[in-house]
């Protein structure tokens, strides 16, 4: 019986390791970035730009437009339904980034990873402090059947809270070892 249990445990651990595959961070430059979005010919243009609202630190923004095989253009909304542009946040008069995003790819599948410092405790803390970070992973999906759902959208995959604390979101992203489930 012990051999059977050990064998089953070993089989389960091998199966998980085969299905957990590390994604690749996509490096995007300012301006338009053309990428193949899906295996069947859908292309996307990621516009990376700067939002400057006359503060000491500006935000980097990212908006996705998709062009399908019929040459129809779509803008992809962000998951929280607040618009179409991903952006980071930097504390005014400091270089501390409190939220941000990264684009990752596994084969032809695109993932957007967001990160945000988490305030905790009775006094809610201070964003200038080292704080835990919450990562949220979204997968780019297509929909052509359901009315009221965009043709292309970011679907929630999972979230993860760090046990370590970080001053800057970029430091947390450096430690991120994202795995995409197959």
mmCIF file of C-alpha atoms in Angstrom:
data_model
loop_
_atom_site.group_PDB
_atom_site.id
_atom_site.type_symbol
_atom_site.label_atom_id
_atom_site.label_comp_id
_atom_site.label_asym_id
_atom_site.label_seq_id
_atom_site.Cartn_x
_atom_site.Cartn_y
_atom_site.Cartn_z
ATOM 1 C CA UNK A 1 0.000 0.000 0.000
ATOM 2 C CA UNK A 2 2.841 2.427 0.817
ATOM 3 C CA UNK A 3 4.446 1.798 -2.599
ATOM 4 C CA UNK A 4 1.131 2.508 -4.343
ATOM 5 C CA UNK A 5 0.663 5.796 -2.410
ATOM 6 C CA UNK A 6 4.241 6.830 -3.121
ATOM 7 C CA UNK A 7 3.808 5.982 -6.805
ATOM 8 C CA UNK A 8 0.575 8.010 -7.019
ATOM 9 C CA UNK A 9 2.234 10.981 -5.306
ATOM 10 C CA UNK A 10 5.176 10.789 -7.717
ATOM 11 C CA UNK A 11 2.828 10.564 -10.714
ATOM 12 C CA UNK A 12 0.846 13.607 -9.554
ATOM 13 C CA UNK A 13 4.006 15.672 -9.033
ATOM 14 C CA UNK A 14 5.324 14.758 -12.495
ATOM 15 C CA UNK A 15 1.978 15.583 -14.087
ATOM 16 C CA UNK A 16 1.921 19.023 -12.417
ATOM 17 C CA UNK A 17 5.470 19.862 -13.440
ATOM 18 C CA UNK A 18 4.683 19.024 -17.070
ATOM 19 C CA UNK A 19 1.644 21.298 -17.059
ATOM 20 C CA UNK A 20 3.232 24.289 -15.286
ATOM 21 C CA UNK A 21 5.245 26.102 -17.948
ATOM 22 C CA UNK A 22 7.083 29.374 -17.458
ATOM 23 C CA UNK A 23 5.876 32.259 -19.601
ATOM 24 C CA UNK A 24 8.064 34.788 -21.401
ATOM 25 C CA UNK A 25 7.843 38.497 -20.628
ATOM 26 C CA UNK A 26 7.128 40.532 -23.773
ATOM 27 C CA UNK A 27 9.310 43.604 -24.069
ATOM 28 C CA UNK A 28 7.367 46.472 -25.598
ATOM 29 C CA UNK A 29 8.780 49.801 -26.784
ATOM 30 C CA UNK A 30 7.093 53.211 -26.853
ATOM 31 C CA UNK A 31 4.667 53.550 -29.739
ATOM 32 C CA UNK A 32 3.010 50.752 -31.741
ATOM 33 C CA UNK A 33 4.089 47.122 -31.176
ATOM 34 C CA UNK A 34 2.669 44.607 -33.692
ATOM 35 C CA UNK A 35 2.249 41.007 -32.441
ATOM 36 C CA UNK A 36 0.531 37.841 -33.600
ATOM 37 C CA UNK A 37 -2.219 37.321 -31.054
ATOM 38 C CA UNK A 38 -3.562 33.863 -31.937
ATOM 39 C CA UNK A 39 -2.515 30.827 -33.935
ATOM 40 C CA UNK A 40 -5.132 31.532 -36.614
ATOM 41 C CA UNK A 41 -3.949 34.845 -37.987
ATOM 42 C CA UNK A 42 -5.295 37.475 -35.602
ATOM 43 C CA UNK A 43 -2.854 40.363 -35.170
ATOM 44 C CA UNK A 44 -2.666 42.942 -32.443
ATOM 45 C CA UNK A 45 -1.122 46.346 -32.030
ATOM 46 C CA UNK A 46 -0.120 47.303 -28.507
ATOM 47 C CA UNK A 47 0.271 51.065 -28.143
ATOM 48 C CA UNK A 48 2.645 52.001 -25.362
ATOM 49 C CA UNK A 49 2.562 55.676 -24.456
ATOM 50 C CA UNK A 50 3.065 58.144 -21.655
ATOM 51 C CA UNK A 51 0.245 59.844 -19.805
ATOM 52 C CA UNK A 52 1.485 63.150 -18.448
ATOM 53 C CA UNK A 53 -0.850 65.060 -16.157
ATOM 54 C CA UNK A 54 1.730 67.661 -15.147
ATOM 55 C CA UNK A 55 2.912 65.760 -12.085
ATOM 56 C CA UNK A 56 6.462 64.913 -11.178
ATOM 57 C CA UNK A 57 5.989 61.339 -12.401
ATOM 58 C CA UNK A 58 4.086 60.244 -15.463
ATOM 59 C CA UNK A 59 2.306 56.943 -16.100
ATOM 60 C CA UNK A 60 3.161 54.384 -18.763
ATOM 61 C CA UNK A 61 0.014 53.251 -20.548
ATOM 62 C CA UNK A 62 -0.828 50.303 -22.792
ATOM 63 C CA UNK A 63 -3.834 49.924 -25.103
ATOM 64 C CA UNK A 64 -4.525 46.893 -27.299
ATOM 65 C CA UNK A 65 -6.133 47.021 -30.740
ATOM 66 C CA UNK A 66 -6.818 43.775 -32.627
ATOM 67 C CA UNK A 67 -7.138 43.285 -36.382
ATOM 68 C CA UNK A 68 -8.844 40.052 -37.432
ATOM 69 C CA UNK A 69 -8.455 38.161 -40.729
ATOM 70 C CA UNK A 70 -11.311 40.167 -42.258
ATOM 71 C CA UNK A 71 -9.365 43.362 -41.481
ATOM 72 C CA UNK A 72 -11.882 44.440 -38.807
ATOM 73 C CA UNK A 73 -10.408 46.470 -35.970
ATOM 74 C CA UNK A 74 -11.316 46.010 -32.292
ATOM 75 C CA UNK A 75 -10.232 47.725 -29.090
ATOM 76 C CA UNK A 76 -9.867 45.381 -26.113
ATOM 77 C CA UNK A 77 -11.361 46.530 -22.786
ATOM 78 C CA UNK A 78 -9.514 45.974 -19.520
ATOM 79 C CA UNK A 79 -11.121 43.511 -17.058
ATOM 80 C CA UNK A 80 -12.348 45.941 -14.419
ATOM 81 C CA UNK A 81 -14.575 47.631 -17.011
ATOM 82 C CA UNK A 82 -13.046 51.051 -16.374
ATOM 83 C CA UNK A 83 -11.821 51.658 -19.896
ATOM 84 C CA UNK A 84 -9.377 50.434 -22.480
ATOM 85 C CA UNK A 85 -5.978 51.491 -21.154
ATOM 86 C CA UNK A 86 -3.679 49.682 -18.727
ATOM 87 C CA UNK A 87 -1.517 52.089 -16.710
ATOM 88 C CA UNK A 88 0.976 52.134 -13.880
ATOM 89 C CA UNK A 89 0.986 54.478 -10.882
ATOM 90 C CA UNK A 90 4.000 56.235 -9.410
ATOM 91 C CA UNK A 91 3.872 58.227 -6.178
ATOM 92 C CA UNK A 92 4.117 61.932 -6.800
ATOM 93 C CA UNK A 93 7.523 63.409 -5.898
ATOM 94 C CA UNK A 94 9.009 59.908 -5.572
ATOM 95 C CA UNK A 95 10.197 57.154 -7.874
ATOM 96 C CA UNK A 96 8.155 54.482 -6.089
ATOM 97 C CA UNK A 97 5.835 52.616 -8.442
ATOM 98 C CA UNK A 98 2.780 51.335 -6.538
ATOM 99 C CA UNK A 99 1.056 49.499 -9.399
ATOM 100 C CA UNK A 100 2.000 48.224 -12.808
ATOM 101 C CA UNK A 101 1.540 45.591 -15.490
ATOM 102 C CA UNK A 102 3.506 43.222 -17.703
ATOM 103 C CA UNK A 103 2.596 41.317 -20.853
ATOM 104 C CA UNK A 104 3.660 37.655 -20.938
ATOM 105 C CA UNK A 105 3.383 35.041 -23.672
ATOM 106 C CA UNK A 106 3.227 31.254 -23.714
ATOM 107 C CA UNK A 107 3.221 29.958 -27.283
ATOM 108 C CA UNK A 108 0.474 31.994 -28.951
ATOM 109 C CA UNK A 109 -1.357 32.757 -25.681
ATOM 110 C CA UNK A 110 -1.018 36.245 -24.180
ATOM 111 C CA UNK A 111 -1.273 36.961 -20.472
ATOM 112 C CA UNK A 112 -1.502 40.340 -18.777
ATOM 113 C CA UNK A 113 -0.132 40.418 -15.245
ATOM 114 C CA UNK A 114 -1.050 43.310 -12.995
ATOM 115 C CA UNK A 115 0.604 44.140 -9.689
ATOM 116 C CA UNK A 116 -0.468 46.458 -6.894
ATOM 117 C CA UNK A 117 1.003 47.191 -3.471
ATOM 118 C CA UNK A 118 -1.409 46.169 -0.690
ATOM 119 C CA UNK A 119 -2.082 48.428 2.280
ATOM 120 C CA UNK A 120 -2.701 46.472 5.466
ATOM 121 C CA UNK A 121 -3.224 46.937 9.187
ATOM 122 C CA UNK A 122 -5.376 49.183 11.336
ATOM 123 C CA UNK A 123 -3.872 52.388 10.035
ATOM 124 C CA UNK A 124 -3.755 50.983 6.467
ATOM 125 C CA UNK A 125 -0.023 51.707 6.255
ATOM 126 C CA UNK A 126 1.734 54.043 3.872
ATOM 127 C CA UNK A 127 2.423 53.497 0.170
ATOM 128 C CA UNK A 128 5.983 54.760 0.784
ATOM 129 C CA UNK A 129 6.584 51.645 2.958
ATOM 130 C CA UNK A 130 7.646 48.202 1.818
ATOM 131 C CA UNK A 131 4.387 46.311 1.361
ATOM 132 C CA UNK A 132 3.139 42.969 0.048
ATOM 133 C CA UNK A 133 2.077 42.876 -3.599
ATOM 134 C CA UNK A 134 -0.962 41.320 -5.199
ATOM 135 C CA UNK A 135 -0.450 39.911 -8.699
ATOM 136 C CA UNK A 136 -3.439 39.163 -10.931
ATOM 137 C CA UNK A 137 -3.127 37.133 -14.127
ATOM 138 C CA UNK A 138 -5.468 37.553 -17.130
ATOM 139 C CA UNK A 139 -5.544 35.600 -20.396
ATOM 140 C CA UNK A 140 -6.542 37.124 -23.743
ATOM 141 C CA UNK A 141 -9.655 35.333 -25.020
ATOM 142 C CA UNK A 142 -11.865 35.428 -28.123
ATOM 143 C CA UNK A 143 -15.655 35.332 -28.177
ATOM 144 C CA UNK A 144 -17.826 35.213 -31.268
ATOM 145 C CA UNK A 145 -20.967 33.535 -29.910
ATOM 146 C CA UNK A 146 -22.163 35.429 -26.848
ATOM 147 C CA UNK A 147 -23.974 38.730 -27.411
ATOM 148 C CA UNK A 148 -22.925 41.486 -25.033
ATOM 149 C CA UNK A 149 -19.419 40.052 -24.582
ATOM 150 C CA UNK A 150 -16.593 41.729 -26.513
ATOM 151 C CA UNK A 151 -15.051 39.735 -29.370
ATOM 152 C CA UNK A 152 -11.704 39.935 -27.546
ATOM 153 C CA UNK A 153 -11.337 40.318 -23.775
ATOM 154 C CA UNK A 154 -9.004 39.651 -20.827
ATOM 155 C CA UNK A 155 -10.272 36.724 -18.744
ATOM 156 C CA UNK A 156 -9.293 36.343 -15.081
ATOM 157 C CA UNK A 157 -6.987 33.334 -14.505
ATOM 158 C CA UNK A 158 -5.724 33.643 -10.917
ATOM 159 C CA UNK A 159 -4.314 35.984 -8.300
ATOM 160 C CA UNK A 160 -1.413 35.688 -5.913
ATOM 161 C CA UNK A 161 -0.277 37.720 -2.873
ATOM 162 C CA UNK A 162 3.411 37.865 -1.988
ATOM 163 C CA UNK A 163 4.656 37.061 1.490
ATOM 164 C CA UNK A 164 7.658 39.320 0.874
ATOM 165 C CA UNK A 165 7.322 43.097 0.973
ATOM 166 C CA UNK A 166 8.540 45.472 -1.739
ATOM 167 C CA UNK A 167 9.152 49.196 -1.987
ATOM 168 C CA UNK A 168 8.632 49.284 -5.741
ATOM 169 C CA UNK A 169 6.429 47.152 -8.027
ATOM 170 C CA UNK A 170 9.320 46.658 -10.455
ATOM 171 C CA UNK A 171 11.236 44.832 -7.681
ATOM 172 C CA UNK A 172 8.268 42.508 -7.168
ATOM 173 C CA UNK A 173 8.052 41.787 -10.907
ATOM 174 C CA UNK A 174 11.759 40.843 -10.911
ATOM 175 C CA UNK A 175 10.993 38.130 -8.323
ATOM 176 C CA UNK A 176 7.853 36.901 -10.121
ATOM 177 C CA UNK A 177 8.192 33.352 -11.436
ATOM 178 C CA UNK A 178 4.917 33.159 -13.303
ATOM 179 C CA UNK A 179 3.627 29.787 -14.377
ATOM 180 C CA UNK A 180 0.864 29.418 -16.911
ATOM 181 C CA UNK A 181 -1.405 26.410 -16.570
ATOM 182 C CA UNK A 182 -1.785 24.436 -19.789
#
